[in-house]
């Protein structure tokens, strides 16, 4: 699955094939017993690279760094609070990278999962801002 995904990505590396065609693009590189029998390429990064190419992959990484961006956008007093926010940002980032490398995505619907993760990351990193503002 990894080799098939990478081979498909290599054929269209900049823009990819689009979400609706990502599995069709990988099928020519798979053994016959896998054709029509998979719902993802067992690695979120490869799946997004096939769907959106380098452009799409950069958007995925933009979602991953959202906790860091929200930390920089909102400044509060107190070193302990800022340290906790940085720790949480790293925890979210490393969790997302681990999830992406393992291919573990909820319901195998990559787009909905990352949009939900973006919302969750934003809400978690903003936790406590109402009381401190």
Short mmCIF file of N, CA, C and O in Angstrom, two decimals:
data_model
loop_
_atom_site.label_atom_id
_atom_site.label_comp_id
_atom_site.label_asym_id
_atom_site.label_seq_id
_atom_site.Cartn_x
_atom_site.Cartn_y
_atom_site.Cartn_z
N UNK A 1 0.82 -1.18 0.00
CA UNK A 1 0.00 0.00 0.00
C UNK A 1 0.88 1.26 0.00
O UNK A 1 0.57 2.21 -0.69
N UNK A 2 1.96 1.23 0.80
CA UNK A 2 2.85 2.38 0.85
C UNK A 2 3.50 2.60 -0.50
O UNK A 2 3.55 3.73 -1.01
N UNK A 3 4.02 1.51 -1.10
CA UNK A 3 4.70 1.64 -2.40
C UNK A 3 3.73 2.10 -3.48
O UNK A 3 4.07 2.92 -4.33
N UNK A 4 2.51 1.57 -3.46
CA UNK A 4 1.51 1.97 -4.45
C UNK A 4 1.16 3.44 -4.29
O UNK A 4 1.05 4.18 -5.28
N UNK A 5 1.00 3.90 -3.06
CA UNK A 5 0.69 5.30 -2.82
C UNK A 5 1.82 6.22 -3.25
O UNK A 5 1.59 7.26 -3.88
N UNK A 6 3.05 5.84 -2.93
CA UNK A 6 4.20 6.66 -3.33
C UNK A 6 4.37 6.68 -4.84
O UNK A 6 4.70 7.72 -5.42
N UNK A 7 4.13 5.54 -5.50
CA UNK A 7 4.24 5.51 -6.96
C UNK A 7 3.17 6.39 -7.61
O UNK A 7 3.44 7.12 -8.57
N UNK A 8 1.95 6.35 -7.06
CA UNK A 8 0.88 7.19 -7.60
C UNK A 8 1.20 8.66 -7.36
O UNK A 8 0.97 9.50 -8.24
N UNK A 9 1.70 8.99 -6.18
CA UNK A 9 2.07 10.37 -5.89
C UNK A 9 3.16 10.85 -6.85
O UNK A 9 3.12 11.98 -7.33
N UNK A 10 4.11 10.01 -7.13
CA UNK A 10 5.22 10.38 -8.00
C UNK A 10 4.74 10.74 -9.42
O UNK A 10 5.35 11.55 -10.10
N UNK A 11 3.63 10.16 -9.84
CA UNK A 11 3.07 10.46 -11.16
C UNK A 11 2.43 11.84 -11.23
O UNK A 11 2.33 12.42 -12.31
N UNK A 12 1.96 12.35 -10.11
CA UNK A 12 1.34 13.68 -10.07
C UNK A 12 1.72 14.35 -8.74
O UNK A 12 0.88 14.50 -7.85
N UNK A 13 2.99 14.77 -8.60
CA UNK A 13 3.47 15.19 -7.28
C UNK A 13 3.02 16.57 -6.82
O UNK A 13 2.98 16.81 -5.62
N UNK A 14 2.67 17.48 -7.71
CA UNK A 14 2.37 18.85 -7.29
C UNK A 14 0.94 18.99 -6.80
O UNK A 14 0.69 19.45 -5.68
N UNK A 15 -0.04 18.62 -7.62
CA UNK A 15 -1.44 18.82 -7.27
C UNK A 15 -2.19 17.54 -6.93
O UNK A 15 -3.32 17.59 -6.46
N UNK A 16 -1.61 16.38 -7.17
CA UNK A 16 -2.27 15.12 -6.86
C UNK A 16 -3.42 14.82 -7.80
O UNK A 16 -3.55 15.41 -8.87
N UNK A 17 -4.27 13.90 -7.38
CA UNK A 17 -5.38 13.44 -8.22
C UNK A 17 -6.74 13.92 -7.74
O UNK A 17 -7.74 13.70 -8.40
N UNK A 18 -6.81 14.51 -6.59
CA UNK A 18 -8.09 14.90 -6.01
C UNK A 18 -8.59 13.83 -5.07
O UNK A 18 -8.24 12.65 -5.20
N UNK A 19 -9.42 14.23 -4.14
CA UNK A 19 -9.91 13.29 -3.12
C UNK A 19 -10.70 12.15 -3.75
O UNK A 19 -10.54 11.00 -3.36
N UNK A 20 -11.52 12.43 -4.73
CA UNK A 20 -12.36 11.38 -5.30
C UNK A 20 -11.57 10.38 -6.14
O UNK A 20 -12.04 9.27 -6.36
N UNK A 21 -10.38 10.73 -6.57
CA UNK A 21 -9.58 9.84 -7.43
C UNK A 21 -8.36 9.24 -6.75
O UNK A 21 -7.58 8.54 -7.39
N UNK A 22 -8.19 9.48 -5.47
CA UNK A 22 -6.96 9.02 -4.81
C UNK A 22 -6.80 7.51 -4.81
O UNK A 22 -5.69 7.01 -4.94
N UNK A 23 -7.88 6.77 -4.70
CA UNK A 23 -7.77 5.31 -4.69
C UNK A 23 -7.62 4.75 -6.10
O UNK A 23 -6.89 3.79 -6.31
N UNK A 24 -8.29 5.38 -7.04
CA UNK A 24 -8.15 4.95 -8.44
C UNK A 24 -6.71 5.16 -8.91
O UNK A 24 -6.20 4.38 -9.70
N UNK A 25 -6.06 6.21 -8.43
CA UNK A 25 -4.69 6.50 -8.83
C UNK A 25 -3.72 5.43 -8.32
O UNK A 25 -2.73 5.11 -8.98
N UNK A 26 -3.98 4.85 -7.16
CA UNK A 26 -3.09 3.85 -6.58
C UNK A 26 -3.34 2.44 -7.10
O UNK A 26 -2.45 1.60 -7.04
N UNK A 27 -4.52 2.19 -7.63
CA UNK A 27 -4.87 0.83 -8.04
C UNK A 27 -3.93 0.21 -9.08
O UNK A 27 -3.63 -0.97 -8.98
N UNK A 28 -3.43 0.96 -10.07
CA UNK A 28 -2.53 0.31 -11.03
C UNK A 28 -1.23 -0.21 -10.40
O UNK A 28 -0.57 -1.06 -11.00
N UNK A 29 -0.89 0.23 -9.24
CA UNK A 29 0.35 -0.16 -8.59
C UNK A 29 0.15 -1.24 -7.53
O UNK A 29 1.10 -1.65 -6.87
N UNK A 30 -1.08 -1.68 -7.36
CA UNK A 30 -1.39 -2.68 -6.34
C UNK A 30 -1.50 -4.07 -6.95
O UNK A 30 -1.88 -4.21 -8.12
N UNK A 31 -1.24 -5.12 -6.16
CA UNK A 31 -1.51 -6.49 -6.63
C UNK A 31 -3.02 -6.67 -6.85
O UNK A 31 -3.83 -5.99 -6.21
N UNK A 32 -3.41 -7.56 -7.74
CA UNK A 32 -4.84 -7.71 -8.08
C UNK A 32 -5.74 -8.00 -6.88
O UNK A 32 -6.89 -7.60 -6.87
N UNK A 33 -5.24 -8.68 -5.85
CA UNK A 33 -6.10 -9.02 -4.71
C UNK A 33 -6.48 -7.81 -3.85
O UNK A 33 -7.41 -7.87 -3.07
N UNK A 34 -5.78 -6.69 -4.00
CA UNK A 34 -6.09 -5.49 -3.23
C UNK A 34 -7.06 -4.55 -3.93
O UNK A 34 -7.66 -3.70 -3.29
N UNK A 35 -7.21 -4.68 -5.22
CA UNK A 35 -8.02 -3.73 -5.98
C UNK A 35 -9.46 -3.77 -5.49
O UNK A 35 -10.10 -4.82 -5.44
N UNK A 36 -9.96 -2.60 -5.11
CA UNK A 36 -11.33 -2.47 -4.61
C UNK A 36 -11.51 -2.93 -3.18
O UNK A 36 -12.62 -2.93 -2.67
N UNK A 37 -10.44 -3.31 -2.50
CA UNK A 37 -10.53 -3.86 -1.16
C UNK A 37 -9.91 -2.96 -0.09
O UNK A 37 -9.63 -3.42 0.99
N UNK A 38 -9.69 -1.69 -0.38
CA UNK A 38 -9.07 -0.83 0.62
C UNK A 38 -9.78 0.51 0.67
O UNK A 38 -10.39 0.94 -0.28
N UNK A 39 -9.69 1.15 1.84
CA UNK A 39 -10.36 2.44 2.02
C UNK A 39 -9.37 3.56 2.30
O UNK A 39 -9.75 4.71 2.38
N UNK A 40 -8.09 3.21 2.49
CA UNK A 40 -7.05 4.20 2.71
C UNK A 40 -5.71 3.54 2.40
O UNK A 40 -5.64 2.34 2.19
N UNK A 41 -4.67 4.33 2.34
CA UNK A 41 -3.36 3.81 1.96
C UNK A 41 -2.47 3.53 3.17
O UNK A 41 -1.26 3.47 3.06
N UNK A 42 -3.08 3.38 4.34
CA UNK A 42 -2.40 3.02 5.59
C UNK A 42 -1.36 4.02 6.05
O UNK A 42 -0.49 3.70 6.85
N UNK A 43 -1.44 5.22 5.54
CA UNK A 43 -0.59 6.31 6.00
C UNK A 43 -1.27 7.59 5.55
O UNK A 43 -1.44 7.83 4.36
N UNK A 44 -1.65 8.41 6.51
CA UNK A 44 -2.39 9.63 6.21
C UNK A 44 -1.61 10.56 5.30
O UNK A 44 -2.17 11.18 4.41
N UNK A 45 -0.30 10.64 5.50
CA UNK A 45 0.52 11.54 4.68
C UNK A 45 0.55 11.07 3.23
O UNK A 45 0.46 11.89 2.32
N UNK A 46 0.67 9.77 3.01
CA UNK A 46 0.68 9.25 1.64
C UNK A 46 -0.69 9.44 1.01
O UNK A 46 -0.80 9.84 -0.16
N UNK A 47 -1.75 9.18 1.77
CA UNK A 47 -3.10 9.37 1.24
C UNK A 47 -3.31 10.82 0.81
O UNK A 47 -3.84 11.09 -0.27
N UNK A 48 -2.89 11.77 1.63
CA UNK A 48 -3.03 13.18 1.28
C UNK A 48 -2.10 13.58 0.14
O UNK A 48 -2.45 14.45 -0.66
N UNK A 49 -0.93 12.99 0.07
CA UNK A 49 -0.01 13.30 -1.03
C UNK A 49 -0.60 12.85 -2.36
O UNK A 49 -0.51 13.57 -3.36
N UNK A 50 -1.24 11.69 -2.37
CA UNK A 50 -1.87 11.21 -3.61
C UNK A 50 -3.07 12.09 -3.94
O UNK A 50 -3.28 12.46 -5.11
N UNK A 51 -3.86 12.46 -2.95
CA UNK A 51 -5.05 13.27 -3.20
C UNK A 51 -4.72 14.71 -3.58
O UNK A 51 -5.30 15.26 -4.50
N UNK A 52 -3.78 15.33 -2.86
CA UNK A 52 -3.52 16.75 -3.07
C UNK A 52 -2.12 17.12 -3.47
O UNK A 52 -1.80 18.31 -3.57
N UNK A 53 -1.26 16.14 -3.65
CA UNK A 53 0.12 16.42 -4.02
C UNK A 53 0.84 17.19 -2.92
O UNK A 53 0.45 17.18 -1.76
N UNK A 54 1.90 17.85 -3.29
CA UNK A 54 2.68 18.64 -2.34
C UNK A 54 1.83 19.76 -1.76
O UNK A 54 1.92 20.08 -0.57
N UNK A 55 0.98 20.35 -2.59
CA UNK A 55 0.11 21.45 -2.13
C UNK A 55 -0.81 20.95 -1.02
O UNK A 55 -0.94 21.57 0.03
N UNK A 56 -1.46 19.83 -1.24
CA UNK A 56 -2.35 19.26 -0.23
C UNK A 56 -1.61 18.84 1.02
O UNK A 56 -2.11 19.01 2.14
N UNK A 57 -0.41 18.32 0.86
CA UNK A 57 0.38 17.90 2.01
C UNK A 57 0.80 19.11 2.86
O UNK A 57 0.81 19.03 4.08
N UNK A 58 1.08 20.22 2.21
CA UNK A 58 1.42 21.44 2.95
C UNK A 58 0.21 21.91 3.76
O UNK A 58 0.36 22.41 4.88
N UNK A 59 -0.99 21.76 3.22
CA UNK A 59 -2.19 22.13 3.97
C UNK A 59 -2.39 21.24 5.19
O UNK A 59 -2.81 21.71 6.25
N UNK A 60 -2.09 19.95 5.05
CA UNK A 60 -2.18 19.04 6.19
C UNK A 60 -1.20 19.48 7.28
O UNK A 60 -1.56 19.54 8.45
N UNK A 61 0.02 19.80 6.90
CA UNK A 61 1.00 20.24 7.89
C UNK A 61 0.59 21.58 8.50
O UNK A 61 0.89 21.84 9.68
N UNK A 62 -0.10 22.42 7.75
CA UNK A 62 -0.60 23.67 8.32
C UNK A 62 -1.60 23.38 9.44
O UNK A 62 -1.62 24.07 10.46
N UNK A 63 -2.42 22.34 9.26
CA UNK A 63 -3.34 21.95 10.33
C UNK A 63 -2.58 21.46 11.55
O UNK A 63 -2.96 21.73 12.69
N UNK A 64 -1.47 20.76 11.31
CA UNK A 64 -0.70 20.20 12.42
C UNK A 64 -0.05 21.29 13.27
O UNK A 64 0.16 21.09 14.45
N UNK A 65 0.29 22.40 12.66
CA UNK A 65 0.96 23.47 13.42
C UNK A 65 -0.03 24.49 13.98
O UNK A 65 0.37 25.49 14.57
N UNK A 66 -1.31 24.25 13.80
CA UNK A 66 -2.34 25.15 14.33
C UNK A 66 -2.17 25.44 15.82
O UNK A 66 -2.29 26.59 16.24
N UNK A 67 -1.89 24.44 16.66
CA UNK A 67 -1.72 24.76 18.09
C UNK A 67 -0.60 25.76 18.34
O UNK A 67 -0.72 26.62 19.20
N UNK A 68 0.49 25.67 17.58
CA UNK A 68 1.59 26.62 17.76
C UNK A 68 1.18 28.02 17.29
O UNK A 68 1.53 29.01 17.92
N UNK A 69 0.44 28.08 16.20
CA UNK A 69 0.00 29.37 15.68
C UNK A 69 -0.95 30.06 16.66
O UNK A 69 -0.85 31.27 16.89
N UNK A 70 -1.87 29.31 17.25
CA UNK A 70 -2.79 29.92 18.21
C UNK A 70 -2.07 30.34 19.47
O UNK A 70 -2.44 31.33 20.08
N UNK A 71 -1.02 29.61 19.85
CA UNK A 71 -0.24 30.02 21.02
C UNK A 71 0.44 31.35 20.78
O UNK A 71 0.52 32.19 21.67
N UNK A 72 0.96 31.58 19.60
CA UNK A 72 1.64 32.83 19.29
C UNK A 72 0.65 33.98 19.13
O UNK A 72 0.95 35.12 19.43
N UNK A 73 -0.55 33.68 18.66
CA UNK A 73 -1.54 34.73 18.41
C UNK A 73 -2.13 35.28 19.70
O UNK A 73 -2.51 36.44 19.75
N UNK A 74 -2.21 34.44 20.72
CA UNK A 74 -2.83 34.85 21.97
C UNK A 74 -1.76 34.82 23.06
O UNK A 74 -1.24 33.77 23.39
N UNK A 75 -1.42 35.97 23.58
CA UNK A 75 -0.39 36.08 24.63
C UNK A 75 -1.07 36.39 25.96
O UNK A 75 -1.92 37.26 26.04
N UNK A 76 -0.67 35.66 26.98
CA UNK A 76 -1.19 35.88 28.32
C UNK A 76 -0.04 36.07 29.29
O UNK A 76 1.08 35.65 29.03
N UNK A 77 -0.35 36.65 30.41
CA UNK A 77 0.66 36.79 31.46
C UNK A 77 0.82 35.46 32.18
O UNK A 77 -0.10 34.67 32.26
N UNK A 78 1.99 35.25 32.74
CA UNK A 78 2.23 34.05 33.54
C UNK A 78 3.04 33.02 32.77
O UNK A 78 2.56 32.45 31.80
N UNK A 79 4.26 32.79 33.22
CA UNK A 79 5.14 31.84 32.54
C UNK A 79 4.60 30.42 32.62
O UNK A 79 4.72 29.66 31.66
N UNK A 80 3.97 30.05 33.74
CA UNK A 80 3.45 28.68 33.88
C UNK A 80 2.35 28.42 32.87
O UNK A 80 2.29 27.36 32.25
N UNK A 81 1.47 29.41 32.67
CA UNK A 81 0.39 29.23 31.72
C UNK A 81 0.93 29.08 30.31
O UNK A 81 0.50 28.20 29.56
N UNK A 82 1.89 29.90 29.92
CA UNK A 82 2.47 29.80 28.58
C UNK A 82 3.22 28.48 28.39
O UNK A 82 3.19 27.89 27.32
N UNK A 83 3.91 28.01 29.44
CA UNK A 83 4.61 26.73 29.36
C UNK A 83 3.61 25.60 29.16
O UNK A 83 3.84 24.69 28.35
N UNK A 84 2.50 25.63 29.87
CA UNK A 84 1.48 24.61 29.72
C UNK A 84 0.89 24.62 28.31
O UNK A 84 0.62 23.56 27.74
N UNK A 85 0.70 25.79 27.76
CA UNK A 85 0.16 25.90 26.39
C UNK A 85 1.15 25.33 25.39
O UNK A 85 0.76 24.66 24.44
N UNK A 86 2.44 25.59 25.57
CA UNK A 86 3.46 25.03 24.66
C UNK A 86 3.50 23.51 24.79
O UNK A 86 3.59 22.80 23.79
N UNK A 87 3.43 23.01 26.00
CA UNK A 87 3.43 21.56 26.22
C UNK A 87 2.23 20.92 25.52
O UNK A 87 2.37 19.90 24.84
N UNK A 88 1.06 21.52 25.67
CA UNK A 88 -0.14 20.99 25.02
C UNK A 88 -0.02 21.07 23.51
O UNK A 88 -0.42 20.13 22.80
N UNK A 89 0.55 22.14 22.98
CA UNK A 89 0.74 22.26 21.54
C UNK A 89 1.64 21.15 21.02
O UNK A 89 1.35 20.52 19.99
N UNK A 90 2.74 20.87 21.73
CA UNK A 90 3.63 19.78 21.31
C UNK A 90 2.94 18.43 21.42
O UNK A 90 3.12 17.56 20.57
N UNK A 91 2.15 18.25 22.46
CA UNK A 91 1.43 17.00 22.64
C UNK A 91 0.46 16.75 21.48
O UNK A 91 0.41 15.65 20.92
N UNK A 92 -0.28 17.79 21.11
CA UNK A 92 -1.20 17.66 19.98
C UNK A 92 -0.44 17.40 18.69
O UNK A 92 -0.79 16.50 17.92
N UNK A 93 0.61 18.15 18.44
CA UNK A 93 1.39 18.00 17.22
C UNK A 93 1.96 16.59 17.09
O UNK A 93 1.82 15.93 16.06
N UNK A 94 2.61 16.11 18.14
CA UNK A 94 3.21 14.77 18.08
C UNK A 94 2.15 13.67 17.97
O UNK A 94 2.36 12.67 17.30
N UNK A 95 1.00 13.88 18.60
CA UNK A 95 -0.10 12.92 18.45
C UNK A 95 -0.59 12.87 17.02
O UNK A 95 -0.83 11.79 16.47
N UNK A 96 -0.75 14.03 16.40
CA UNK A 96 -1.21 14.06 15.01
C UNK A 96 -0.20 13.42 14.06
O UNK A 96 -0.57 12.70 13.14
N UNK A 97 1.07 13.66 14.30
CA UNK A 97 2.10 13.04 13.45
C UNK A 97 2.07 11.52 13.63
O UNK A 97 2.12 10.77 12.65
N UNK A 98 1.97 11.07 14.86
CA UNK A 98 1.89 9.63 15.11
C UNK A 98 0.66 8.99 14.49
O UNK A 98 0.73 7.92 13.88
N UNK A 99 -0.46 9.66 14.63
CA UNK A 99 -1.70 9.16 14.02
C UNK A 99 -1.55 9.12 12.50
O UNK A 99 -1.94 8.16 11.85
N UNK A 100 -0.96 10.16 11.94
CA UNK A 100 -0.78 10.21 10.49
C UNK A 100 0.14 9.13 9.96
O UNK A 100 -0.12 8.52 8.93
N UNK A 101 1.20 8.84 10.69
CA UNK A 101 2.15 7.82 10.24
C UNK A 101 1.59 6.42 10.38
O UNK A 101 1.94 5.53 9.62
N UNK A 102 0.70 6.22 11.33
CA UNK A 102 0.13 4.89 11.53
C UNK A 102 -1.05 4.64 10.62
O UNK A 102 -1.46 3.50 10.45
N UNK A 103 -1.64 5.69 10.07
CA UNK A 103 -2.82 5.53 9.23
C UNK A 103 -4.09 5.39 10.03
O UNK A 103 -5.14 5.10 9.48
N UNK A 104 -4.03 5.58 11.34
CA UNK A 104 -5.21 5.48 12.18
C UNK A 104 -6.00 6.78 12.02
O UNK A 104 -5.60 7.82 12.50
N UNK A 105 -7.09 6.71 11.32
CA UNK A 105 -7.96 7.88 11.15
C UNK A 105 -9.39 7.44 11.45
O UNK A 105 -9.79 6.33 11.12
N UNK A 106 -10.14 8.32 12.10
CA UNK A 106 -11.51 7.96 12.46
C UNK A 106 -12.36 7.77 11.22
O UNK A 106 -12.42 8.62 10.35
N UNK A 107 -13.00 6.62 11.14
CA UNK A 107 -13.89 6.28 10.03
C UNK A 107 -13.20 6.33 8.68
O UNK A 107 -13.84 6.32 7.65
N UNK A 108 -11.91 6.43 8.66
CA UNK A 108 -11.12 6.51 7.43
C UNK A 108 -11.55 7.67 6.53
O UNK A 108 -11.31 7.67 5.34
N UNK A 109 -12.22 8.64 7.10
CA UNK A 109 -12.61 9.83 6.35
C UNK A 109 -11.61 10.92 6.71
O UNK A 109 -11.78 11.66 7.66
N UNK A 110 -10.54 10.99 5.94
CA UNK A 110 -9.41 11.84 6.27
C UNK A 110 -9.80 13.31 6.37
O UNK A 110 -9.41 14.02 7.31
N UNK A 111 -10.58 13.79 5.45
CA UNK A 111 -10.93 15.21 5.45
C UNK A 111 -11.71 15.60 6.70
O UNK A 111 -11.39 16.59 7.36
N UNK A 112 -12.72 14.83 7.05
CA UNK A 112 -13.52 15.14 8.24
C UNK A 112 -12.68 15.03 9.50
O UNK A 112 -12.82 15.83 10.42
N UNK A 113 -11.78 14.05 9.53
CA UNK A 113 -10.94 13.88 10.71
C UNK A 113 -10.04 15.08 10.93
O UNK A 113 -9.90 15.57 12.04
N UNK A 114 -9.41 15.59 9.87
CA UNK A 114 -8.51 16.72 10.05
C UNK A 114 -9.26 18.02 10.35
O UNK A 114 -8.77 18.84 11.12
N UNK A 115 -10.44 18.18 9.78
CA UNK A 115 -11.22 19.36 10.13
C UNK A 115 -11.64 19.30 11.60
O UNK A 115 -11.60 20.30 12.31
N UNK A 116 -12.05 18.13 12.06
CA UNK A 116 -12.40 17.96 13.47
C UNK A 116 -11.21 18.17 14.37
O UNK A 116 -11.31 18.78 15.43
N UNK A 117 -10.04 17.69 13.94
CA UNK A 117 -8.82 17.88 14.72
C UNK A 117 -8.44 19.35 14.79
O UNK A 117 -7.99 19.83 15.83
N UNK A 118 -8.60 20.06 13.68
CA UNK A 118 -8.32 21.49 13.68
C UNK A 118 -9.19 22.21 14.71
O UNK A 118 -8.69 23.01 15.50
N UNK A 119 -10.46 21.91 14.71
CA UNK A 119 -11.37 22.53 15.67
C UNK A 119 -10.98 22.16 17.10
O UNK A 119 -10.91 23.02 17.98
N UNK A 120 -10.71 20.89 17.33
CA UNK A 120 -10.33 20.45 18.67
C UNK A 120 -9.03 21.11 19.13
O UNK A 120 -8.94 21.59 20.26
N UNK A 121 -8.04 21.18 18.26
CA UNK A 121 -6.77 21.81 18.62
C UNK A 121 -6.98 23.28 18.95
O UNK A 121 -6.41 23.80 19.91
N UNK A 122 -7.80 23.95 18.18
CA UNK A 122 -8.06 25.36 18.43
C UNK A 122 -8.75 25.55 19.78
O UNK A 122 -8.37 26.41 20.57
N UNK A 123 -9.75 24.73 20.07
CA UNK A 123 -10.48 24.86 21.32
C UNK A 123 -9.59 24.55 22.52
O UNK A 123 -9.64 25.24 23.54
N UNK A 124 -8.77 23.53 22.40
CA UNK A 124 -7.91 23.15 23.53
C UNK A 124 -6.88 24.23 23.81
O UNK A 124 -6.63 24.60 24.95
N UNK A 125 -6.26 24.76 22.77
CA UNK A 125 -5.22 25.76 22.99
C UNK A 125 -5.80 27.09 23.44
O UNK A 125 -5.06 27.91 24.00
N UNK A 126 -7.07 27.30 23.24
CA UNK A 126 -7.71 28.53 23.71
C UNK A 126 -8.34 28.35 25.09
O UNK A 126 -8.91 29.27 25.64
N UNK A 127 -8.22 27.15 25.66
CA UNK A 127 -8.81 26.87 26.96
C UNK A 127 -8.28 27.85 28.00
O UNK A 127 -7.08 28.08 28.12
N UNK A 128 -9.16 28.43 28.71
CA UNK A 128 -8.78 29.36 29.77
C UNK A 128 -8.62 30.79 29.30
O UNK A 128 -8.40 31.69 30.10
N UNK A 129 -8.73 31.05 28.01
CA UNK A 129 -8.51 32.42 27.53
C UNK A 129 -9.62 33.36 27.96
O UNK A 129 -9.39 34.53 28.17
N UNK A 130 -10.85 32.84 28.12
CA UNK A 130 -11.95 33.71 28.51
C UNK A 130 -11.76 34.27 29.92
O UNK A 130 -12.05 35.42 30.19
N UNK A 131 -11.20 33.45 30.80
CA UNK A 131 -11.01 33.91 32.17
C UNK A 131 -9.81 34.83 32.34
O UNK A 131 -9.70 35.54 33.30
N UNK A 132 -8.89 34.82 31.39
CA UNK A 132 -7.68 35.61 31.51
C UNK A 132 -7.70 36.88 30.68
O UNK A 132 -6.84 37.72 30.83
N UNK A 133 -8.61 36.96 29.76
CA UNK A 133 -8.64 38.12 28.86
C UNK A 133 -9.11 39.37 29.58
O UNK A 133 -9.77 39.38 30.55
#
